[in-house]
Coordinates of C-alpha atoms and ligand atoms in Angstrom, one line a residue:
M260 CA 53.6 1.3 136.1
S261 CA 51.3 -0.1 138.7
Q262 CA 52.4 -0.6 142.2
M263 CA 52.2 -3.8 144.1
F264 CA 51.7 -3.2 147.7
S265 CA 53.9 -5.6 149.7
N266 CA 52.7 -6.3 153.1
K267 CA 53.9 -7.5 156.4
H268 CA 51.2 -9.9 157.2
E269 CA 51.7 -13.7 157.4
L270 CA 51.2 -15.0 153.9
I271 CA 49.7 -18.0 152.2
L272 CA 50.5 -18.4 148.5
V273 CA 47.8 -20.0 146.3
V274 CA 49.5 -21.5 143.3
D275 CA 47.0 -21.5 140.4
F276 CA 46.9 -24.4 138.1
G277 CA 44.0 -23.1 136.1
G278 CA 41.2 -24.3 138.5
Q279 CA 37.7 -23.0 138.4
Y280 CA 37.8 -22.2 142.1
N281 CA 41.0 -20.3 142.6
Q282 CA 39.2 -17.1 143.6
L283 CA 37.0 -19.1 146.0
I284 CA 40.1 -20.6 147.7
A285 CA 41.5 -17.2 148.2
R286 CA 38.2 -15.9 149.6
R287 CA 38.1 -18.8 152.0
I288 CA 41.5 -18.1 153.3
R289 CA 40.9 -14.4 153.7
E290 CA 37.7 -15.1 155.6
Q291 CA 39.8 -16.8 158.2
H292 CA 41.7 -13.5 158.6
I293 CA 44.8 -14.8 156.8
Y294 CA 46.3 -13.0 154.0
C295 CA 46.9 -14.8 150.7
E296 CA 47.7 -14.2 147.1
V297 CA 47.0 -16.2 144.0
I298 CA 50.2 -16.7 141.9
S299 CA 50.8 -18.5 138.6
Y300 CA 52.3 -22.0 138.7
R301 CA 55.1 -20.5 136.5
T302 CA 56.4 -18.5 139.4
S303 CA 59.9 -19.9 140.3
V304 CA 60.6 -21.6 143.5
A305 CA 63.2 -18.9 144.3
E306 CA 60.5 -16.2 144.1
I307 CA 58.1 -18.2 146.2
V308 CA 60.8 -18.7 148.9
A309 CA 61.6 -15.0 148.8
R310 CA 58.0 -14.2 149.7
K311 CA 58.4 -16.3 152.9
P312 CA 54.9 -17.9 152.8
K313 CA 53.7 -19.8 155.9
G314 CA 52.1 -22.2 153.7
I315 CA 51.2 -23.0 150.0
I316 CA 48.0 -24.3 148.5
F317 CA 47.9 -25.8 145.0
T318 CA 44.6 -25.3 143.3
G319 CA 42.7 -27.8 141.1
G320 CA 43.0 -27.7 137.3
P321 CA 41.5 -29.1 134.1
D322 CA 44.6 -30.9 133.0
S323 CA 46.0 -34.3 133.7
V324 CA 49.4 -34.4 135.4
Y325 CA 50.7 -37.3 133.4
L326 CA 50.4 -35.4 130.1
K327 CA 53.5 -33.9 128.7
N328 CA 52.4 -30.2 128.5
S329 CA 50.3 -30.0 131.6
P330 CA 51.3 -27.4 134.3
K331 CA 54.0 -28.8 136.6
I332 CA 56.0 -27.5 139.5
D333 CA 59.7 -27.8 140.4
K334 CA 60.2 -30.8 142.8
E335 CA 62.4 -28.5 145.0
I336 CA 59.2 -26.9 146.4
F337 CA 58.4 -30.1 148.4
S338 CA 61.7 -30.0 150.4
L339 CA 61.5 -26.4 151.7
G340 CA 59.8 -27.4 154.9
I341 CA 56.9 -25.1 154.0
P342 CA 53.5 -26.9 154.4
I343 CA 51.7 -27.5 151.2
L344 CA 48.0 -28.5 150.6
G345 CA 47.2 -29.8 147.1
I346 CA 43.6 -29.7 146.1
C347 CA 42.5 -32.1 143.4
Y348 CA 44.9 -31.5 140.5
G349 CA 47.2 -30.0 143.1
A350 CA 47.1 -33.3 145.1
Q351 CA 47.6 -35.3 142.0
L352 CA 50.6 -33.1 141.0
M353 CA 52.1 -33.5 144.4
A354 CA 51.8 -37.3 144.2
H355 CA 53.0 -37.4 140.7
V356 CA 56.1 -35.2 141.2
L357 CA 57.0 -37.2 144.4
G358 CA 57.0 -40.5 142.5
G359 CA 53.5 -41.8 142.8
E360 CA 51.3 -42.8 140.0
I361 CA 48.2 -40.9 138.5
A362 CA 45.9 -42.6 136.1
A363 CA 42.7 -41.8 134.2
A364 CA 39.8 -42.8 136.4
K365 CA 37.3 -43.2 133.7
D366 CA 38.9 -46.4 132.3
S367 CA 38.2 -48.0 135.6
S368 CA 35.0 -46.0 136.4
L369 CA 36.6 -44.4 139.4
A370 CA 35.8 -40.9 138.5
E371 CA 33.7 -39.1 141.0
F372 CA 31.5 -36.0 140.7
G373 CA 29.5 -34.1 143.3
K374 CA 28.7 -34.8 146.9
T375 CA 30.5 -38.0 148.0
V376 CA 30.5 -39.8 151.3
T377 CA 34.1 -39.7 152.6
H378 CA 35.7 -41.5 155.5
I379 CA 38.5 -39.5 157.1
D380 CA 41.2 -40.3 159.6
T381 CA 40.7 -37.8 162.4
H382 CA 44.1 -38.6 163.8
S383 CA 45.5 -36.5 161.0
V384 CA 46.0 -32.9 162.0
L385 CA 44.3 -32.0 158.8
F386 CA 41.0 -33.5 160.0
R387 CA 41.4 -32.8 163.7
G388 CA 38.0 -32.2 165.4
M389 CA 36.0 -33.3 162.4
S390 CA 33.5 -36.2 162.3
D391 CA 35.0 -39.2 160.7
T392 CA 32.3 -39.7 158.0
T393 CA 31.7 -36.6 156.0
I394 CA 30.4 -35.3 152.7
A395 CA 33.0 -34.0 150.3
W396 CA 32.6 -32.4 146.9
M397 CA 34.4 -34.4 144.2
S398 CA 35.1 -33.4 140.6
H399 CA 37.8 -35.6 139.0
N400 CA 38.6 -37.8 136.0
D401 CA 42.0 -38.8 137.2
Y402 CA 43.0 -40.5 140.5
I403 CA 46.0 -41.3 142.6
K404 CA 46.7 -44.9 141.7
R405 CA 49.9 -45.4 143.7
L406 CA 51.1 -43.3 146.6
P407 CA 54.6 -41.7 146.6
E408 CA 57.0 -42.9 149.1
G409 CA 56.6 -41.2 152.5
S410 CA 52.8 -40.6 152.0
I411 CA 49.9 -42.4 153.6
A412 CA 46.2 -42.3 152.9
I413 CA 44.2 -40.3 155.4
A414 CA 40.8 -40.5 153.7
H415 CA 38.9 -42.8 151.3
T416 CA 35.6 -43.1 149.6
A417 CA 33.8 -46.1 148.1
K418 CA 35.6 -45.6 144.8
C419 CA 38.7 -43.7 145.8
R420 CA 41.4 -45.3 148.0
Y421 CA 43.4 -42.1 148.3
A422 CA 40.9 -39.3 148.8
A423 CA 43.4 -37.5 151.0
I424 CA 47.1 -38.1 151.6
E425 CA 49.7 -37.0 154.1
D426 CA 53.4 -36.9 154.3
R427 CA 53.7 -35.7 157.9
E428 CA 57.4 -35.4 158.0
R429 CA 57.5 -32.9 155.1
H430 CA 54.2 -31.3 156.0
L431 CA 52.6 -32.2 152.7
Y432 CA 48.9 -32.8 152.3
G433 CA 46.7 -33.5 149.4
V434 CA 42.9 -33.9 149.0
Q435 CA 41.2 -35.3 146.0
F436 CA 38.0 -33.3 146.8
H437 CA 37.4 -29.5 147.0
P438 CA 37.3 -28.1 150.6
E439 CA 36.7 -24.6 149.2
V440 CA 33.2 -25.2 148.0
N441 CA 30.3 -25.1 150.3
H442 CA 29.1 -28.6 149.4
T443 CA 32.1 -30.0 151.2
V444 CA 30.5 -30.0 154.6
Q445 CA 33.6 -29.6 156.8
G446 CA 35.7 -27.8 154.2
S447 CA 36.3 -24.7 156.2
E448 CA 37.4 -26.7 159.2
L449 CA 39.8 -28.5 157.0
L450 CA 41.2 -25.3 155.7
K451 CA 41.4 -23.9 159.2
N452 CA 43.3 -26.9 160.4
F453 CA 45.8 -26.5 157.6
L454 CA 46.2 -22.8 158.0
R455 CA 46.3 -22.6 161.8
S456 CA 47.6 -26.0 163.0
I457 CA 49.8 -27.0 160.2
C458 CA 51.1 -23.7 158.8
G459 CA 51.0 -22.0 162.2
C460 CA 49.1 -18.9 161.1
H461 CA 47.7 -16.7 163.8
A462 CA 45.2 -14.9 161.6
D463 CA 46.4 -11.3 161.6
W464 CA 44.6 -10.1 158.5
T465 CA 42.1 -7.5 159.5
M466 CA 41.1 -4.3 157.7
E467 CA 42.5 -2.2 160.6
S468 CA 45.9 -3.7 160.2
Y469 CA 45.7 -3.4 156.4
A470 CA 44.8 0.3 156.7
E471 CA 47.7 0.8 159.0
S472 CA 50.3 -0.8 156.8
A473 CA 48.9 0.7 153.6
V474 CA 49.0 4.2 155.0
K475 CA 52.6 3.7 156.0
E476 CA 53.6 2.4 152.6
I477 CA 51.8 5.1 150.7
R478 CA 53.6 7.7 152.7
E479 CA 57.0 6.2 152.0
K480 CA 56.2 5.9 148.3
V481 CA 54.7 9.4 147.8
G482 CA 57.2 11.3 149.9
D483 CA 56.4 14.9 149.2
G484 CA 54.9 14.2 145.7
R485 CA 51.4 15.2 144.6
V486 CA 48.6 12.8 144.1
L487 CA 45.5 13.0 142.0
L488 CA 42.4 10.9 142.2
A489 CA 39.3 10.8 140.0
L490 CA 36.4 10.2 142.4
S491 CA 33.3 8.7 141.0
G492 CA 31.5 8.3 144.3
G493 CA 31.6 4.5 143.8
V494 CA 32.8 2.3 146.6
D495 CA 36.2 1.6 145.3
S496 CA 37.3 5.2 144.4
S497 CA 35.7 6.5 147.7
V498 CA 37.6 4.0 149.8
A499 CA 40.8 4.7 147.9
C500 CA 40.3 8.4 148.5
M501 CA 39.9 7.9 152.3
L502 CA 43.0 5.8 152.4
L503 CA 45.1 8.3 150.5
A504 CA 43.8 11.2 152.5
K505 CA 44.8 9.5 155.6
A506 CA 48.2 8.9 154.3
V507 CA 49.2 12.0 152.5
G508 CA 46.4 14.5 153.4
E509 CA 47.1 17.9 151.7
Q510 CA 49.2 16.4 148.9
L511 CA 46.0 14.6 147.5
T512 CA 43.5 16.2 145.3
C513 CA 40.3 14.5 144.4
I514 CA 38.3 15.6 141.3
F515 CA 34.6 14.6 141.3
V516 CA 33.0 15.4 138.0
D517 CA 29.3 15.7 138.5
H518 CA 27.7 15.2 135.1
G519 CA 24.2 16.0 136.5
L520 CA 23.1 12.4 135.7
M521 CA 23.6 11.0 139.2
R522 CA 20.6 9.9 141.3
K523 CA 18.6 12.3 143.3
N524 CA 20.9 14.2 145.8
E525 CA 23.8 11.9 145.0
G526 CA 26.2 14.6 144.0
D527 CA 25.6 16.3 147.3
E528 CA 25.9 13.1 149.2
V529 CA 29.3 12.4 147.7
E530 CA 30.4 16.0 148.4
N531 CA 29.2 15.8 152.0
A532 CA 30.9 12.5 152.6
F533 CA 34.2 14.1 151.9
A534 CA 33.5 17.6 153.2
D535 CA 35.0 17.1 156.7
S536 CA 37.6 14.5 155.8
G537 CA 40.3 17.0 155.2
V538 CA 40.5 16.0 151.5
N539 CA 41.2 18.6 148.8
F540 CA 37.9 17.9 147.1
I541 CA 37.0 19.6 143.9
R542 CA 33.5 19.1 142.6
I543 CA 32.9 20.2 139.0
N544 CA 29.3 20.8 138.2
A545 CA 29.3 20.0 134.5
A546 CA 25.6 19.2 134.1
E547 CA 25.0 21.9 131.6
R548 CA 27.9 20.9 129.5
F549 CA 26.8 17.3 129.5
M550 CA 23.2 18.1 128.7
K551 CA 24.3 20.2 125.7
A552 CA 26.5 17.5 124.4
L553 CA 23.7 14.9 124.7
A554 CA 20.9 17.0 123.2
G555 CA 18.9 15.0 120.7
I556 CA 21.0 11.8 121.0
S557 CA 19.0 8.7 121.5
D558 CA 21.4 5.9 120.5
P559 CA 22.8 4.2 123.7
E560 CA 26.3 3.7 122.3
K561 CA 26.5 7.3 121.2
K562 CA 25.4 8.5 124.7
R563 CA 28.1 6.4 126.4
K564 CA 30.8 7.7 124.0
I565 CA 29.8 11.4 124.4
I566 CA 29.8 11.0 128.2
G567 CA 33.2 9.3 128.2
M568 CA 34.7 12.1 126.0
E569 CA 33.2 15.0 128.0
F570 CA 34.3 13.4 131.2
I571 CA 37.9 13.2 130.0
R572 CA 37.8 16.8 128.7
V573 CA 36.5 18.2 132.0
F574 CA 38.9 16.1 134.0
E575 CA 41.9 17.1 131.9
T576 CA 41.1 20.8 132.1
E577 CA 40.9 20.6 135.9
A578 CA 44.0 18.4 136.2
Q579 CA 46.0 20.9 134.2
K580 CA 45.0 23.7 136.5
L581 CA 46.7 21.8 139.3
G582 CA 50.0 21.8 137.6
R583 CA 52.5 19.0 138.3
I584 CA 51.1 15.7 139.4
D585 CA 53.3 12.8 140.4
Y586 CA 50.9 10.0 141.1
L587 CA 47.5 9.0 139.9
V588 CA 45.3 6.8 142.1
Q589 CA 43.2 3.9 140.7
G590 CA 40.6 1.8 142.4
T591 CA 41.6 -1.5 140.9
I592 CA 40.6 -4.4 143.2
Y593 CA 41.8 -8.0 143.5
P594 CA 39.2 -9.8 141.3
D595 CA 40.4 -7.5 138.4
V596 CA 43.9 -8.5 139.1
I597 CA 43.3 -12.3 139.2
E598 CA 41.0 -12.2 136.2
S599 CA 43.4 -10.4 134.0
G600 CA 46.2 -13.0 134.3
A601 CA 45.7 -16.0 136.5
G602 CA 47.5 -14.2 139.4
D603 CA 50.4 -13.4 137.1
A604 CA 51.1 -9.9 138.4
A605 CA 53.3 -9.0 135.5
V606 CA 50.6 -8.9 132.9
I607 CA 48.2 -6.7 134.7
K608 CA 46.5 -3.6 133.4
S609 CA 49.0 -0.9 133.1
H610 CA 46.6 0.6 130.7
H611 CA 43.5 0.0 132.7
N612 CA 41.7 3.3 133.2
V613 CA 39.2 3.4 136.0
G614 CA 36.3 5.6 135.2
G615 CA 37.7 6.3 131.7
L616 CA 40.6 8.4 132.9
P617 CA 42.7 10.0 130.2
D618 CA 46.0 8.4 129.3
F619 CA 47.6 11.7 128.7
V620 CA 47.5 13.3 132.1
D621 CA 51.2 13.4 132.9
F622 CA 52.2 11.5 136.0
K623 CA 55.1 9.3 137.1
E624 CA 53.3 6.3 138.4
I625 CA 49.9 4.8 139.3
I626 CA 49.0 3.9 142.9
E627 CA 46.5 1.1 143.3
P628 CA 46.0 0.8 147.1
L629 CA 43.1 -1.7 146.8
R630 CA 44.6 -4.1 144.4
L631 CA 44.9 -6.8 147.0
L632 CA 41.4 -6.6 148.3
F633 CA 38.1 -8.3 147.4
K634 CA 35.0 -6.2 147.2
D635 CA 33.7 -7.0 150.7
E636 CA 37.1 -6.3 152.1
V637 CA 37.0 -2.9 150.4
R638 CA 33.7 -2.2 152.1
K639 CA 35.1 -3.3 155.5
L640 CA 38.0 -1.1 154.9
G641 CA 35.7 1.8 154.1
L642 CA 33.9 1.3 157.4
T643 CA 37.2 1.1 159.2
L644 CA 38.3 4.4 157.7
G645 CA 35.0 6.0 158.6
L646 CA 33.4 6.3 155.2
A647 CA 29.7 7.2 155.2
E648 CA 27.5 4.1 155.2
E649 CA 25.6 5.2 152.1
L650 CA 28.8 5.2 150.1
V651 CA 30.1 1.9 151.6
W652 CA 26.9 0.1 150.6
R653 CA 26.2 2.0 147.4
Q654 CA 24.7 -0.1 144.6
P655 CA 26.6 -0.4 141.4
F656 CA 25.9 2.6 139.2
P657 CA 26.9 2.9 135.6
G658 CA 29.4 5.6 134.8
P659 CA 27.1 7.3 132.3
G660 CA 24.5 7.5 135.1
L661 CA 20.9 8.1 134.4
A662 CA 21.7 8.8 130.7
V663 CA 21.4 5.1 130.1
R664 CA 18.3 4.8 132.2
I665 CA 16.4 7.3 130.1
I666 CA 15.5 5.6 126.9
G667 CA 15.6 7.9 123.9
N668 CA 16.7 11.5 124.0
I669 CA 17.6 13.2 127.3
T670 CA 16.1 16.4 128.6
A671 CA 16.6 18.1 131.9
E672 CA 12.8 17.4 132.6
K673 CA 13.2 13.7 132.0
V674 CA 16.3 13.6 134.3
R675 CA 14.2 15.3 137.0
I676 CA 11.2 12.9 136.6
L677 CA 13.5 9.9 136.7
Q678 CA 15.4 11.1 139.8
E679 CA 12.2 11.7 141.7
A680 CA 10.6 8.3 140.7
D681 CA 13.9 6.4 141.3
A682 CA 14.2 8.0 144.8
I683 CA 10.7 6.9 145.8
F684 CA 11.4 3.4 144.6
R685 CA 14.6 3.1 146.5
E686 CA 13.0 4.6 149.6
E687 CA 10.2 2.1 149.6
I688 CA 12.6 -0.8 149.1
V689 CA 14.6 0.3 152.1
N690 CA 11.3 0.8 154.1
A691 CA 10.3 -2.8 153.2
G692 CA 13.6 -4.1 154.6
L693 CA 14.7 -5.4 151.1
S694 CA 17.6 -3.2 150.5
R695 CA 20.3 -5.8 151.2
S696 CA 18.5 -8.8 149.7
I697 CA 17.8 -7.1 146.4
N698 CA 21.3 -6.5 144.9
Q699 CA 20.4 -3.7 142.5
Y700 CA 17.2 -1.8 142.0
F701 CA 16.4 1.2 140.0
A702 CA 13.8 3.0 137.8
V703 CA 14.0 3.5 134.0
L704 CA 12.2 6.1 132.1
T705 CA 11.0 4.6 128.9
D706 CA 10.3 6.6 125.7
M707 CA 6.8 5.2 125.5
R708 CA 3.8 7.3 126.3
S709 CA 0.3 6.0 126.9
V710 CA -3.1 7.2 127.7
G711 CA -4.3 7.4 131.2
V712 CA -7.2 9.0 133.2
M713 CA -6.3 11.3 135.9
G714 CA -8.6 13.7 137.7
D715 CA -11.4 12.7 135.3
G716 CA -9.3 14.0 132.4
R717 CA -7.2 12.4 129.8
S718 CA -3.4 12.1 130.4
Y719 CA -0.8 11.2 127.9
D720 CA 2.4 10.6 129.8
H721 CA 5.5 8.5 130.3
T722 CA 5.7 4.8 131.2
L723 CA 8.2 4.1 134.0
A724 CA 9.8 0.7 134.4
L725 CA 11.1 -0.6 137.7
R726 CA 13.9 -3.1 137.8
G727 CA 15.2 -5.2 140.7
V728 CA 17.6 -8.0 140.5
T729 CA 19.2 -10.6 142.8
T730 CA 22.7 -11.7 141.9
S731 CA 26.0 -12.6 143.6
D732 CA 28.4 -11.4 140.9
F733 CA 26.4 -9.3 138.5
M734 CA 27.4 -11.7 135.6
T735 CA 24.0 -13.4 135.8
A736 CA 21.0 -12.2 137.6
D737 CA 17.4 -13.0 138.3
F738 CA 14.6 -10.5 138.6
A739 CA 13.7 -9.9 142.3
R740 CA 10.4 -11.2 143.6
I741 CA 9.3 -8.0 145.1
P742 CA 6.0 -8.4 147.0
Y743 CA 3.0 -6.9 145.2
D744 CA 2.1 -4.7 148.1
V745 CA 5.5 -3.1 148.0
L746 CA 5.2 -2.6 144.3
E747 CA 1.7 -1.2 144.8
K748 CA 2.9 1.4 147.3
V749 CA 5.7 2.4 145.0
S750 CA 3.3 2.7 142.1
V751 CA 0.8 4.9 144.0
R752 CA 3.4 7.2 145.4
I753 CA 5.2 7.7 142.1
V754 CA 2.1 8.5 140.1
N755 CA 0.9 10.9 142.9
E756 CA 4.2 12.6 143.7
V757 CA 5.9 12.8 140.4
G758 CA 4.4 14.6 137.5
G759 CA 4.7 13.1 134.0
I760 CA 4.2 9.5 134.7
N761 CA 0.9 7.7 134.3
R762 CA 1.9 4.0 133.9
I763 CA 4.4 1.8 135.8
V764 CA 5.7 -1.6 134.8
Y765 CA 7.9 -4.1 136.5
D766 CA 10.7 -5.8 134.5
I767 CA 10.5 -9.6 134.9
T768 CA 13.4 -10.7 132.7
S769 CA 16.6 -12.3 134.0
K770 CA 20.1 -11.9 132.8
P771 CA 20.6 -13.5 130.4
P772 CA 18.7 -12.9 128.1
S773 CA 18.4 -9.3 129.3
T774 CA 21.1 -7.2 130.8
I775 CA 20.6 -5.5 134.2
E776 CA 20.7 -2.0 132.8
W777 CA 18.4 -1.2 129.9
E778 CA 21.0 0.5 127.7
Ligands
LIG893 N1 41.9 -32.6 135.8 C1 42.1 -33.4 137.0 C2 41.1 -34.5 137.1 O1 40.2 -34.6 136.3 C3 41.9 -32.5 138.2 C4 40.5 -31.9 138.3 C5 40.4 -30.9 139.3 O2 41.3 -30.3 139.8 N2 39.1 -30.6 139.7 O3 41.2 -35.4 138.0

């Protein structure tokens, strides 16, 4: 059901052999403004040829090439004239298939792990312009024992005779180390040499050019059909909306269900961002309905389920009013694609529902215009398309919104208190210049009350918790070391400006053992 966007850019294919760093390799290539895709090693040579790649990279992998069932590749790939760079397992596989010998390094204590002094032959195009002694990151239990015919060594370490190999005539290169990790000091130069000098790439991958070709393709695909998009106000759905609006304008309708549990002013911000963009934008203010459904519920799982269900009902009612819909847009991005099947495009998410969309809205096909992009590319694309900065740099925000940041039952008054307190916290983080270095920060209204003294009288009010984390991928996170004077300012302002709070605590747990959100 999902649609793969072909594209007209020069292409590098990254053949995945199960390495830990496959995404990182793809990132490194894209950073050099060269488009690449990760594909499974099971992809046939015919399919690879049909894609007309300018070069191919084999990733590392946990297996040993000399074992019977380890991932292999058809020998034919080496005689196509397409440059290939094998990394670690990829280099070993190349050497093995071409008739060299790979053996277990541990028997002869030749395994290497971590930063390793490596001597390189700078006459090789692969190492051009680099200094001849360098640090490379190693991680291997096997090693190339004997070179295949036609290959020469172009790097060595104290333990490894063939730390890099070259078959110049056939444009084949292999490195035992990992140029994609930052610990390999000249790794990006190496990749650049491969991509630019050996594959002849010109680096034509920019978000401007992507936007242009995506718009064209969407137009061809959609024709005069009608398109529906569920807009959450998150980065991905907002950027997808801008792209679709540019491509098919009037034929697109966006539905934004405002459940009343957004941050302060956020519903209006989302609406304003799309107000002048020419998008058919429908905002459904469903706060009352959501509050009613949530009344008296304090169990976090129940809250989430209720919100998911109500969301679907509201969305469905609105979608039905629109009549026939041909295409539904989803904001799937590339890490979702890679993670769900080692680059194996066939197995991917036809059932994946962004934002809990109903399965039963009737449509012909799903359009996923961001499915080739990494998150930072989506942000760049958003800026290119003129999306408002607040939306481009919006922090991750849970679908159920503030409902899972109010511990215990939810009331309109608690939502108001939390919105106000959270807004002050965010404002002060921005004022302190910390908004990019702290990856996510927000307030939580606990269900604890405590005694305070305010204006010489007793108070018995809510305890508010502040949470700030630093993280690169949101899988693990550390609590942010926010300076005390910033916290002090936040605390004073909140207690003074927001009624109902007389105590504020800062969450100093990491993930794990905690999660970033409280519920
Ligand atoms: N499994 C192979 C080895 O141990 C390759 C490792 C890798 O690609 N990092 O040598």
